[in-house]
Amino acid sequence: MYFFKWIHATLISLGFLDKRAKVLLLGLDNSGKSTLLHRLVTDELGILEPTGHPTSEELQIDNARCTTFDLGGHQQTRRLWNDYMQEVDGIVFVVDAADPGRFNEARTELRALLTVEELAHVTFLVLGNKIDHPNAVSDVELRARLGLKNLLRDNIGLFMCSIVERQGYGEALHWLAECL
Ligand SMILES: Nc1nc2c(ncn2[C@@H]2O[C@H](COP(=O)(O)OP(=O)(O)O)[C@@H](O)[C@H]2O)c(=O)[nH]1
Ligand SMILES: [Mg+2]
């Protein structure tokens, strides 16, 4: 019961219960999107049962609709999420901070999103996930590797987190909610 109270309080503080919000959860496959989505509605980290398209999941949390899409080489998925971009309130872009071999791919996808005209005024929360992993890089390095270092945009925030260890993402989501 405690957890549901916490979720409720969190959603109120995020402003999600006061207005309809549409948040897209994007990122390469394996970055942690499904884990985060399920973390937000259930305290269990068990086996995930994806709903709908294998590369897309959707959850309604009171007034907030959260939709995830896996990026990277999924042209079909891209067509799907293109339909969602029109009225989107916020984008959470999850990166596996412990997988440097895929930073370039993540950077390409993120850059592509940042050049979409419809998204110029949308707040981007970039989550460097899996900081509990020994291979995880620092926020300074991740910022550089994703090409965010010299980007002159104040509606992009980079936060490091471990979804599995419940670190960092609460603060990050609060930042996003303030910007919505
Ligand atoms: N070490 C670690 N692993 C994580 C973390 N978050 C997710 N994972 C793992 O990363 C893998 C991919 O997660 P998933 O949520 O399915 O990624 P998605 O493809 O982006 O939806 C799973 O094995 C998760 O357990 C984290 O914070 N730390
Ligand atoms: Mg997933």
Short mmCIF file of N, CA and C and ligand atoms in Angstrom, two decimals:
data_model
loop_
_atom_site.label_atom_id
_atom_site.label_comp_id
_atom_site.label_asym_id
_atom_site.label_seq_id
_atom_site.Cartn_x
_atom_site.Cartn_y
_atom_site.Cartn_z
N MET A 1 0.83 -1.21 0.00
CA MET A 1 0.00 0.00 0.00
C MET A 1 0.86 1.24 0.00
N TYR A 2 1.99 1.15 0.73
CA TYR A 2 2.89 2.30 0.83
C TYR A 2 3.31 2.74 -0.57
N PHE A 3 3.60 1.75 -1.41
CA PHE A 3 4.10 2.10 -2.74
C PHE A 3 3.07 2.85 -3.57
N PHE A 4 1.82 2.46 -3.45
CA PHE A 4 0.79 3.13 -4.24
C PHE A 4 0.57 4.56 -3.77
N LYS A 5 0.72 4.76 -2.46
CA LYS A 5 0.64 6.12 -1.92
C LYS A 5 1.78 6.96 -2.47
N TRP A 6 2.95 6.32 -2.52
CA TRP A 6 4.12 7.03 -3.03
C TRP A 6 3.92 7.43 -4.49
N ILE A 7 3.42 6.49 -5.28
CA ILE A 7 3.18 6.74 -6.71
C ILE A 7 2.18 7.88 -6.87
N HIS A 8 1.12 7.82 -6.07
CA HIS A 8 0.09 8.84 -6.17
C HIS A 8 0.67 10.22 -5.86
N ALA A 9 1.45 10.27 -4.77
CA ALA A 9 2.08 11.54 -4.37
C ALA A 9 3.04 12.01 -5.45
N THR A 10 3.75 11.07 -6.03
CA THR A 10 4.72 11.43 -7.07
C THR A 10 4.01 12.00 -8.28
N LEU A 11 2.92 11.34 -8.67
CA LEU A 11 2.18 11.80 -9.85
C LEU A 11 1.60 13.19 -9.63
N ILE A 12 1.13 13.43 -8.41
CA ILE A 12 0.61 14.77 -8.12
C ILE A 12 1.74 15.79 -8.21
N SER A 13 2.86 15.44 -7.60
CA SER A 13 3.97 16.39 -7.60
C SER A 13 4.50 16.59 -9.02
N LEU A 14 4.34 15.59 -9.85
CA LEU A 14 4.78 15.73 -11.23
C LEU A 14 3.77 16.52 -12.06
N GLY A 15 2.63 16.79 -11.46
CA GLY A 15 1.60 17.54 -12.18
C GLY A 15 0.78 16.67 -13.12
N PHE A 16 0.99 15.36 -13.05
CA PHE A 16 0.32 14.46 -13.98
C PHE A 16 -1.16 14.29 -13.69
N LEU A 17 -1.57 14.55 -12.45
CA LEU A 17 -2.98 14.36 -12.14
C LEU A 17 -3.81 15.60 -12.45
N ASP A 18 -3.13 16.69 -12.70
CA ASP A 18 -3.85 17.94 -12.95
C ASP A 18 -4.14 18.18 -14.42
N LYS A 19 -3.36 17.59 -15.25
CA LYS A 19 -3.56 17.82 -16.68
C LYS A 19 -3.20 16.58 -17.47
N ARG A 20 -3.66 16.54 -18.68
CA ARG A 20 -3.29 15.42 -19.53
C ARG A 20 -1.88 15.65 -20.02
N ALA A 21 -1.06 14.65 -19.91
CA ALA A 21 0.31 14.79 -20.39
C ALA A 21 0.65 13.60 -21.27
N LYS A 22 1.36 13.88 -22.32
CA LYS A 22 1.78 12.80 -23.21
C LYS A 22 3.30 12.77 -23.21
N VAL A 23 3.82 11.70 -22.73
CA VAL A 23 5.27 11.58 -22.61
C VAL A 23 5.74 10.40 -23.45
N LEU A 24 6.70 10.67 -24.34
CA LEU A 24 7.28 9.58 -25.12
C LEU A 24 8.56 9.14 -24.45
N LEU A 25 8.70 7.83 -24.33
CA LEU A 25 9.89 7.24 -23.74
C LEU A 25 10.65 6.59 -24.89
N LEU A 26 11.73 7.25 -25.32
CA LEU A 26 12.45 6.77 -26.50
C LEU A 26 13.86 6.35 -26.13
N GLY A 27 14.49 5.63 -27.02
CA GLY A 27 15.86 5.19 -26.80
C GLY A 27 16.11 3.89 -27.52
N LEU A 28 17.39 3.50 -27.64
CA LEU A 28 17.70 2.24 -28.27
C LEU A 28 17.08 1.10 -27.47
N ASP A 29 16.91 -0.03 -28.13
CA ASP A 29 16.45 -1.22 -27.41
C ASP A 29 17.50 -1.55 -26.34
N ASN A 30 17.07 -2.12 -25.26
CA ASN A 30 17.94 -2.54 -24.16
C ASN A 30 18.45 -1.39 -23.28
N SER A 31 17.93 -0.17 -23.49
CA SER A 31 18.42 0.94 -22.67
C SER A 31 17.74 1.00 -21.29
N GLY A 32 16.55 0.42 -21.19
CA GLY A 32 15.86 0.38 -19.88
C GLY A 32 14.48 1.02 -19.87
N LYS A 33 13.92 1.27 -21.04
CA LYS A 33 12.61 1.95 -21.13
C LYS A 33 11.50 1.14 -20.47
N SER A 34 11.42 -0.13 -20.82
CA SER A 34 10.35 -0.96 -20.25
C SER A 34 10.49 -1.07 -18.75
N THR A 35 11.73 -1.19 -18.30
CA THR A 35 11.98 -1.29 -16.86
C THR A 35 11.49 -0.04 -16.15
N LEU A 36 11.76 1.12 -16.73
CA LEU A 36 11.32 2.37 -16.13
C LEU A 36 9.79 2.48 -16.12
N LEU A 37 9.20 2.14 -17.25
CA LEU A 37 7.75 2.23 -17.37
C LEU A 37 7.07 1.35 -16.32
N HIS A 38 7.58 0.15 -16.19
CA HIS A 38 6.97 -0.77 -15.23
C HIS A 38 7.28 -0.36 -13.81
N ARG A 39 8.43 0.25 -13.61
CA ARG A 39 8.80 0.76 -12.30
C ARG A 39 7.81 1.84 -11.83
N LEU A 40 7.33 2.59 -12.79
CA LEU A 40 6.43 3.68 -12.44
C LEU A 40 5.04 3.20 -12.03
N VAL A 41 4.68 2.00 -12.41
CA VAL A 41 3.36 1.51 -12.02
C VAL A 41 3.37 0.30 -11.12
N THR A 42 4.48 -0.39 -11.06
CA THR A 42 4.54 -1.54 -10.17
C THR A 42 5.91 -1.62 -9.55
N ASP A 43 5.98 -2.10 -8.34
CA ASP A 43 7.26 -2.12 -7.64
C ASP A 43 8.07 -3.36 -7.98
N GLU A 44 7.59 -4.14 -8.90
CA GLU A 44 8.27 -5.40 -9.18
C GLU A 44 9.21 -5.26 -10.36
N LEU A 45 10.31 -5.96 -10.27
CA LEU A 45 11.25 -5.96 -11.40
C LEU A 45 11.29 -7.36 -12.01
N GLY A 46 10.13 -7.94 -12.11
CA GLY A 46 10.08 -9.30 -12.63
C GLY A 46 10.12 -9.33 -14.14
N ILE A 47 9.67 -10.41 -14.72
CA ILE A 47 9.66 -10.54 -16.17
C ILE A 47 8.59 -9.60 -16.73
N LEU A 48 8.97 -8.84 -17.72
CA LEU A 48 8.05 -7.86 -18.28
C LEU A 48 7.15 -8.51 -19.33
N GLU A 49 5.90 -8.10 -19.31
CA GLU A 49 4.99 -8.58 -20.34
C GLU A 49 4.59 -7.40 -21.21
N PRO A 50 5.29 -7.24 -22.30
CA PRO A 50 5.01 -6.07 -23.15
C PRO A 50 3.62 -6.13 -23.74
N THR A 51 2.99 -4.96 -23.83
CA THR A 51 1.68 -4.90 -24.46
C THR A 51 1.83 -4.31 -25.85
N GLY A 52 1.06 -4.83 -26.77
CA GLY A 52 1.07 -4.28 -28.13
C GLY A 52 2.30 -4.68 -28.94
N HIS A 53 2.72 -3.77 -29.78
CA HIS A 53 3.87 -3.98 -30.65
C HIS A 53 5.11 -4.32 -29.83
N PRO A 54 5.92 -5.29 -30.28
CA PRO A 54 7.07 -5.67 -29.46
C PRO A 54 8.05 -4.53 -29.18
N THR A 55 8.08 -3.51 -30.05
CA THR A 55 9.02 -2.41 -29.81
C THR A 55 8.32 -1.18 -29.26
N SER A 56 7.04 -1.36 -28.84
CA SER A 56 6.31 -0.23 -28.28
C SER A 56 5.42 -0.68 -27.14
N GLU A 57 5.39 0.11 -26.09
CA GLU A 57 4.50 -0.18 -24.96
C GLU A 57 3.77 1.08 -24.56
N GLU A 58 2.58 0.91 -24.05
CA GLU A 58 1.81 2.09 -23.65
C GLU A 58 1.16 1.87 -22.30
N LEU A 59 1.23 2.86 -21.46
CA LEU A 59 0.58 2.76 -20.16
C LEU A 59 -0.12 4.06 -19.84
N GLN A 60 -1.33 3.95 -19.34
CA GLN A 60 -2.06 5.13 -18.89
C GLN A 60 -1.91 5.20 -17.38
N ILE A 61 -1.33 6.28 -16.89
CA ILE A 61 -1.20 6.46 -15.44
C ILE A 61 -2.02 7.69 -15.10
N ASP A 62 -3.25 7.46 -14.65
CA ASP A 62 -4.19 8.57 -14.45
C ASP A 62 -4.24 9.44 -15.71
N ASN A 63 -3.86 10.71 -15.59
CA ASN A 63 -3.96 11.58 -16.76
C ASN A 63 -2.75 11.55 -17.68
N ALA A 64 -1.78 10.78 -17.32
CA ALA A 64 -0.56 10.76 -18.13
C ALA A 64 -0.51 9.51 -18.99
N ARG A 65 -0.31 9.72 -20.26
CA ARG A 65 -0.14 8.58 -21.15
C ARG A 65 1.33 8.48 -21.50
N CYS A 66 1.93 7.36 -21.15
CA CYS A 66 3.34 7.15 -21.42
C CYS A 66 3.48 6.08 -22.49
N THR A 67 4.17 6.41 -23.54
CA THR A 67 4.36 5.48 -24.64
C THR A 67 5.84 5.29 -24.88
N THR A 68 6.28 4.05 -25.01
CA THR A 68 7.70 3.80 -25.30
C THR A 68 7.87 3.35 -26.74
N PHE A 69 8.96 3.74 -27.34
CA PHE A 69 9.33 3.23 -28.66
C PHE A 69 10.83 2.93 -28.65
N ASP A 70 11.18 1.75 -29.14
CA ASP A 70 12.60 1.41 -29.32
C ASP A 70 13.08 2.08 -30.60
N LEU A 71 14.24 2.68 -30.54
CA LEU A 71 14.81 3.32 -31.74
C LEU A 71 16.00 2.53 -32.24
N GLY A 72 16.50 2.91 -33.39
CA GLY A 72 17.70 2.28 -33.93
C GLY A 72 17.37 1.19 -34.91
N GLY A 73 17.37 1.54 -36.18
CA GLY A 73 17.15 0.54 -37.22
C GLY A 73 15.74 -0.01 -37.31
N HIS A 74 14.81 0.62 -36.63
CA HIS A 74 13.42 0.16 -36.72
C HIS A 74 12.60 1.17 -37.53
N GLN A 75 12.68 1.11 -38.80
CA GLN A 75 11.95 2.07 -39.63
C GLN A 75 10.45 2.00 -39.37
N GLN A 76 9.97 0.80 -39.14
CA GLN A 76 8.55 0.60 -38.90
C GLN A 76 8.12 1.32 -37.62
N THR A 77 8.97 1.21 -36.61
CA THR A 77 8.69 1.88 -35.34
C THR A 77 8.67 3.38 -35.53
N ARG A 78 9.63 3.87 -36.33
CA ARG A 78 9.72 5.31 -36.55
C ARG A 78 8.41 5.84 -37.12
N ARG A 79 7.83 5.08 -38.05
CA ARG A 79 6.54 5.51 -38.62
C ARG A 79 5.49 5.59 -37.53
N LEU A 80 5.53 4.61 -36.63
CA LEU A 80 4.58 4.58 -35.52
C LEU A 80 4.70 5.81 -34.65
N TRP A 81 5.92 6.11 -34.19
CA TRP A 81 6.06 7.21 -33.25
C TRP A 81 5.95 8.57 -33.90
N ASN A 82 6.13 8.62 -35.20
CA ASN A 82 5.91 9.89 -35.90
C ASN A 82 4.50 10.41 -35.68
N ASP A 83 3.55 9.48 -35.60
CA ASP A 83 2.15 9.85 -35.38
C ASP A 83 1.95 10.49 -34.00
N TYR A 84 2.84 10.20 -33.08
CA TYR A 84 2.66 10.68 -31.70
C TYR A 84 3.27 12.05 -31.46
N MET A 85 4.14 12.48 -32.38
CA MET A 85 4.94 13.67 -32.11
C MET A 85 4.16 14.96 -32.05
N GLN A 86 3.01 14.98 -32.72
CA GLN A 86 2.26 16.23 -32.85
C GLN A 86 1.92 16.89 -31.51
N GLU A 87 1.34 16.11 -30.59
CA GLU A 87 0.89 16.73 -29.34
C GLU A 87 1.71 16.26 -28.15
N VAL A 88 2.96 15.96 -28.37
CA VAL A 88 3.75 15.41 -27.27
C VAL A 88 4.19 16.51 -26.31
N ASP A 89 4.15 16.20 -25.01
CA ASP A 89 4.52 17.19 -23.98
C ASP A 89 5.98 17.06 -23.55
N GLY A 90 6.46 15.86 -23.56
CA GLY A 90 7.84 15.67 -23.12
C GLY A 90 8.43 14.40 -23.69
N ILE A 91 9.75 14.40 -23.84
CA ILE A 91 10.43 13.20 -24.34
C ILE A 91 11.48 12.77 -23.34
N VAL A 92 11.40 11.51 -22.96
CA VAL A 92 12.44 10.93 -22.12
C VAL A 92 13.26 10.03 -23.04
N PHE A 93 14.55 10.35 -23.17
CA PHE A 93 15.42 9.57 -24.04
C PHE A 93 16.39 8.79 -23.16
N VAL A 94 16.22 7.47 -23.14
CA VAL A 94 17.02 6.64 -22.24
C VAL A 94 18.25 6.09 -22.98
N VAL A 95 19.41 6.23 -22.33
CA VAL A 95 20.66 5.73 -22.91
C VAL A 95 21.29 4.75 -21.92
N ASP A 96 21.80 3.65 -22.42
CA ASP A 96 22.54 2.71 -21.57
C ASP A 96 23.95 3.27 -21.40
N ALA A 97 24.21 3.86 -20.23
CA ALA A 97 25.50 4.52 -19.99
C ALA A 97 26.63 3.51 -19.83
N ALA A 98 26.29 2.23 -19.78
CA ALA A 98 27.31 1.20 -19.60
C ALA A 98 27.60 0.47 -20.91
N ASP A 99 27.12 1.02 -22.02
CA ASP A 99 27.32 0.37 -23.32
C ASP A 99 27.92 1.35 -24.33
N PRO A 100 29.21 1.74 -24.13
CA PRO A 100 29.85 2.73 -25.00
C PRO A 100 29.83 2.33 -26.47
N GLY A 101 29.77 1.03 -26.75
CA GLY A 101 29.74 0.55 -28.13
C GLY A 101 28.52 1.03 -28.90
N ARG A 102 27.51 1.50 -28.18
CA ARG A 102 26.29 1.96 -28.87
C ARG A 102 26.04 3.47 -28.68
N PHE A 103 27.03 4.18 -28.14
CA PHE A 103 26.84 5.62 -27.95
C PHE A 103 26.62 6.35 -29.28
N ASN A 104 27.37 5.93 -30.30
CA ASN A 104 27.23 6.59 -31.61
C ASN A 104 25.83 6.43 -32.17
N GLU A 105 25.31 5.22 -32.02
CA GLU A 105 23.96 4.92 -32.51
C GLU A 105 22.94 5.76 -31.73
N ALA A 106 23.12 5.85 -30.42
CA ALA A 106 22.21 6.64 -29.60
C ALA A 106 22.31 8.11 -29.98
N ARG A 107 23.55 8.57 -30.21
CA ARG A 107 23.78 9.96 -30.58
C ARG A 107 23.07 10.31 -31.90
N THR A 108 23.17 9.39 -32.87
CA THR A 108 22.52 9.61 -34.16
C THR A 108 21.01 9.75 -33.99
N GLU A 109 20.43 8.86 -33.19
CA GLU A 109 18.98 8.90 -32.97
C GLU A 109 18.56 10.17 -32.24
N LEU A 110 19.35 10.54 -31.23
CA LEU A 110 19.02 11.74 -30.45
C LEU A 110 19.15 12.99 -31.32
N ARG A 111 20.21 13.06 -32.11
CA ARG A 111 20.40 14.21 -32.99
C ARG A 111 19.24 14.33 -33.97
N ALA A 112 18.79 13.20 -34.48
CA ALA A 112 17.68 13.20 -35.44
C ALA A 112 16.43 13.79 -34.78
N LEU A 113 16.20 13.42 -33.53
CA LEU A 113 15.03 13.94 -32.81
C LEU A 113 15.16 15.43 -32.55
N LEU A 114 16.37 15.86 -32.22
CA LEU A 114 16.58 17.26 -31.86
C LEU A 114 16.44 18.19 -33.07
N THR A 115 16.47 17.62 -34.26
CA THR A 115 16.31 18.46 -35.45
C THR A 115 14.87 18.44 -35.98
N VAL A 116 13.99 17.69 -35.33
CA VAL A 116 12.59 17.67 -35.75
C VAL A 116 11.94 19.00 -35.35
N GLU A 117 11.41 19.67 -36.33
CA GLU A 117 10.88 21.01 -36.09
C GLU A 117 9.77 21.03 -35.04
N GLU A 118 8.85 20.05 -35.13
CA GLU A 118 7.74 19.98 -34.19
C GLU A 118 8.20 19.80 -32.74
N LEU A 119 9.44 19.34 -32.57
CA LEU A 119 9.91 19.04 -31.21
C LEU A 119 10.85 20.12 -30.66
N ALA A 120 10.98 21.21 -31.40
CA ALA A 120 11.93 22.25 -30.99
C ALA A 120 11.61 22.82 -29.61
N HIS A 121 10.32 22.83 -29.24
CA HIS A 121 9.94 23.41 -27.95
C HIS A 121 9.56 22.35 -26.92
N VAL A 122 9.83 21.10 -27.26
CA VAL A 122 9.52 20.01 -26.34
C VAL A 122 10.72 19.76 -25.43
N THR A 123 10.44 19.56 -24.15
CA THR A 123 11.52 19.30 -23.20
C THR A 123 12.05 17.87 -23.38
N PHE A 124 13.36 17.76 -23.43
CA PHE A 124 14.01 16.46 -23.55
C PHE A 124 14.71 16.13 -22.24
N LEU A 125 14.34 15.00 -21.68
CA LEU A 125 15.06 14.48 -20.52
C LEU A 125 15.90 13.31 -21.01
N VAL A 126 17.23 13.47 -20.98
CA VAL A 126 18.11 12.37 -21.38
C VAL A 126 18.55 11.66 -20.10
N LEU A 127 18.23 10.38 -20.03
CA LEU A 127 18.57 9.58 -18.85
C LEU A 127 19.74 8.66 -19.15
N GLY A 128 20.86 8.90 -18.50
CA GLY A 128 22.00 7.98 -18.61
C GLY A 128 21.78 6.87 -17.59
N ASN A 129 21.30 5.75 -18.05
CA ASN A 129 20.88 4.68 -17.13
C ASN A 129 22.00 3.66 -16.87
N LYS A 130 21.80 2.85 -15.86
CA LYS A 130 22.67 1.73 -15.47
C LYS A 130 23.98 2.19 -14.84
N ILE A 131 23.93 3.28 -14.04
CA ILE A 131 25.15 3.74 -13.37
C ILE A 131 25.63 2.76 -12.31
N ASP A 132 24.79 1.77 -11.99
CA ASP A 132 25.21 0.73 -11.05
C ASP A 132 26.19 -0.23 -11.70
N HIS A 133 26.24 -0.20 -13.05
CA HIS A 133 27.09 -1.14 -13.80
C HIS A 133 28.54 -0.63 -13.82
N PRO A 134 29.52 -1.54 -13.65
CA PRO A 134 30.92 -1.10 -13.61
C PRO A 134 31.40 -0.39 -14.88
N ASN A 135 30.77 -0.67 -16.03
CA ASN A 135 31.21 -0.03 -17.28
C ASN A 135 30.60 1.35 -17.51
N ALA A 136 29.73 1.78 -16.62
CA ALA A 136 29.03 3.05 -16.85
C ALA A 136 30.00 4.22 -16.88
N VAL A 137 29.80 5.12 -17.83
CA VAL A 137 30.66 6.30 -17.94
C VAL A 137 30.07 7.43 -17.09
N SER A 138 30.84 8.49 -16.91
CA SER A 138 30.38 9.63 -16.11
C SER A 138 29.42 10.49 -16.93
N ASP A 139 28.72 11.39 -16.25
CA ASP A 139 27.80 12.28 -16.97
C ASP A 139 28.57 13.19 -17.93
N VAL A 140 29.77 13.60 -17.52
CA VAL A 140 30.59 14.47 -18.39
C VAL A 140 30.93 13.74 -19.69
N GLU A 141 31.34 12.49 -19.56
CA GLU A 141 31.69 11.73 -20.75
C GLU A 141 30.47 11.45 -21.63
N LEU A 142 29.37 11.09 -20.97
CA LEU A 142 28.16 10.77 -21.75
C LEU A 142 27.68 12.01 -22.52
N ARG A 143 27.74 13.15 -21.86
CA ARG A 143 27.33 14.40 -22.50
C ARG A 143 28.17 14.65 -23.76
N ALA A 144 29.46 14.42 -23.63
CA ALA A 144 30.37 14.62 -24.77
C ALA A 144 30.10 13.60 -25.87
N ARG A 145 29.93 12.35 -25.48
CA ARG A 145 29.75 11.28 -26.47
C ARG A 145 28.41 11.40 -27.21
N LEU A 146 27.44 12.02 -26.57
CA LEU A 146 26.14 12.20 -27.22
C LEU A 146 26.05 13.51 -27.99
N GLY A 147 27.15 14.28 -27.92
CA GLY A 147 27.18 15.55 -28.66
C GLY A 147 26.31 16.63 -28.03
N LEU A 148 26.15 16.56 -26.71
CA LEU A 148 25.27 17.53 -26.03
C LEU A 148 26.07 18.67 -25.40
N LYS A 149 27.40 18.55 -25.47
CA LYS A 149 28.26 19.49 -24.74
C LYS A 149 28.07 20.94 -25.17
N ASN A 150 28.05 21.16 -26.46
CA ASN A 150 28.00 22.55 -26.93
C ASN A 150 26.64 22.94 -27.50
N LEU A 151 25.64 22.17 -27.08
CA LEU A 151 24.30 22.42 -27.60
C LEU A 151 23.65 23.58 -26.86
N LEU A 152 23.26 24.59 -27.58
CA LEU A 152 22.66 25.75 -26.93
C LEU A 152 21.14 25.61 -26.88
N ARG A 153 20.69 24.81 -25.97
CA ARG A 153 19.25 24.63 -25.79
C ARG A 153 19.01 24.39 -24.32
N ASP A 154 18.14 25.16 -23.70
CA ASP A 154 17.97 24.96 -22.26
C ASP A 154 16.83 23.99 -21.94
N ASN A 155 16.18 23.44 -22.97
CA ASN A 155 15.13 22.47 -22.68
C ASN A 155 15.61 21.02 -22.83
N ILE A 156 16.92 20.82 -22.62
CA ILE A 156 17.47 19.47 -22.61
C ILE A 156 18.20 19.26 -21.28
N GLY A 157 17.81 18.22 -20.58
CA GLY A 157 18.49 17.94 -19.31
C GLY A 157 19.05 16.54 -19.34
N LEU A 158 20.29 16.39 -18.87
CA LEU A 158 20.89 15.06 -18.78
C LEU A 158 21.02 14.67 -17.30
N PHE A 159 20.46 13.54 -16.97
CA PHE A 159 20.53 13.03 -15.59
C PHE A 159 21.03 11.60 -15.64
N MET A 160 21.85 11.23 -14.68
CA MET A 160 22.33 9.85 -14.60
C MET A 160 21.45 9.10 -13.60
N CYS A 161 21.21 7.82 -13.88
CA CYS A 161 20.35 7.06 -12.98
C CYS A 161 20.61 5.56 -13.03
N SER A 162 20.06 4.88 -12.06
CA SER A 162 19.99 3.43 -12.11
C SER A 162 18.54 3.09 -11.80
N ILE A 163 17.83 2.66 -12.81
CA ILE A 163 16.42 2.36 -12.60
C ILE A 163 16.29 1.15 -11.67
N VAL A 164 17.16 0.17 -11.90
CA VAL A 164 17.12 -1.04 -11.08
C VAL A 164 17.39 -0.72 -9.61
N GLU A 165 18.32 0.18 -9.35
CA GLU A 165 18.67 0.51 -7.97
C GLU A 165 17.92 1.73 -7.44
N ARG A 166 16.92 2.19 -8.21
CA ARG A 166 16.08 3.32 -7.78
C ARG A 166 16.88 4.59 -7.48
N GLN A 167 17.83 4.88 -8.32
CA GLN A 167 18.64 6.09 -8.11
C GLN A 167 18.46 7.06 -9.26
N GLY A 168 18.26 8.31 -8.92
CA GLY A 168 18.38 9.38 -9.92
C GLY A 168 17.17 9.71 -10.76
N TYR A 169 16.33 8.72 -11.07
CA TYR A 169 15.27 9.04 -12.02
C TYR A 169 14.12 9.84 -11.40
N GLY A 170 13.96 9.74 -10.07
CA GLY A 170 12.90 10.53 -9.42
C GLY A 170 13.16 12.02 -9.60
N GLU A 171 14.36 12.39 -9.30
CA GLU A 171 14.81 13.79 -9.44
C GLU A 171 14.67 14.24 -10.89
N ALA A 172 15.05 13.36 -11.79
CA ALA A 172 15.01 13.66 -13.22
C ALA A 172 13.56 13.90 -13.69
N LEU A 173 12.65 13.05 -13.24
CA LEU A 173 11.25 13.19 -13.65
C LEU A 173 10.62 14.45 -13.05
N HIS A 174 11.09 14.81 -11.87
CA HIS A 174 10.62 16.07 -11.27
C HIS A 174 11.03 17.25 -12.13
N TRP A 175 12.27 17.20 -12.59
CA TRP A 175 12.78 18.28 -13.46
C TRP A 175 11.90 18.37 -14.72
N LEU A 176 11.59 17.19 -15.30
CA LEU A 176 10.77 17.17 -16.51
C LEU A 176 9.39 17.76 -16.25
N ALA A 177 8.79 17.32 -15.13
CA ALA A 177 7.44 17.79 -14.81
C ALA A 177 7.40 19.31 -14.63
N GLU A 178 8.45 19.86 -14.05
CA GLU A 178 8.53 21.31 -13.87
C GLU A 178 8.54 22.02 -15.22
N CYS A 179 9.12 21.36 -16.20
CA CYS A 179 9.27 21.97 -17.53
C CYS A 179 8.04 21.77 -18.42
N LEU A 180 7.18 20.82 -18.07
CA LEU A 180 6.05 20.51 -18.95
C LEU A 180 5.04 21.66 -19.00
N1 LIG B 1 22.43 -2.88 -14.44
C1 LIG B 1 21.26 -2.33 -14.81
N2 LIG B 1 20.49 -2.96 -15.72
C2 LIG B 1 19.32 -2.37 -16.07
C3 LIG B 1 18.90 -1.12 -15.53
N3 LIG B 1 17.71 -0.80 -16.09
C4 LIG B 1 17.41 -1.79 -16.95
N4 LIG B 1 18.37 -2.75 -16.94
C5 LIG B 1 18.41 -4.01 -17.71
O1 LIG B 1 18.59 -3.73 -19.08
C6 LIG B 1 17.91 -4.70 -19.89
C7 LIG B 1 16.99 -3.99 -20.88
O2 LIG B 1 15.96 -3.33 -20.17
P1 LIG B 1 14.55 -2.98 -20.88
O3 LIG B 1 13.78 -2.18 -19.91
O4 LIG B 1 13.92 -4.23 -21.40
O5 LIG B 1 15.05 -2.10 -22.11
P2 LIG B 1 14.19 -1.50 -23.33
O6 LIG B 1 14.53 -2.35 -24.51
O7 LIG B 1 14.72 -0.12 -23.50
O8 LIG B 1 12.76 -1.53 -22.97
C8 LIG B 1 17.14 -5.58 -18.92
O9 LIG B 1 17.90 -6.75 -18.74
C9 LIG B 1 17.09 -4.77 -17.65
O10 LIG B 1 17.01 -5.56 -16.49
C10 LIG B 1 19.74 -0.50 -14.54
O11 LIG B 1 19.46 0.56 -13.97
N5 LIG B 1 20.90 -1.15 -14.24
MG MG B 2 11.16 -2.39 -24.05
#
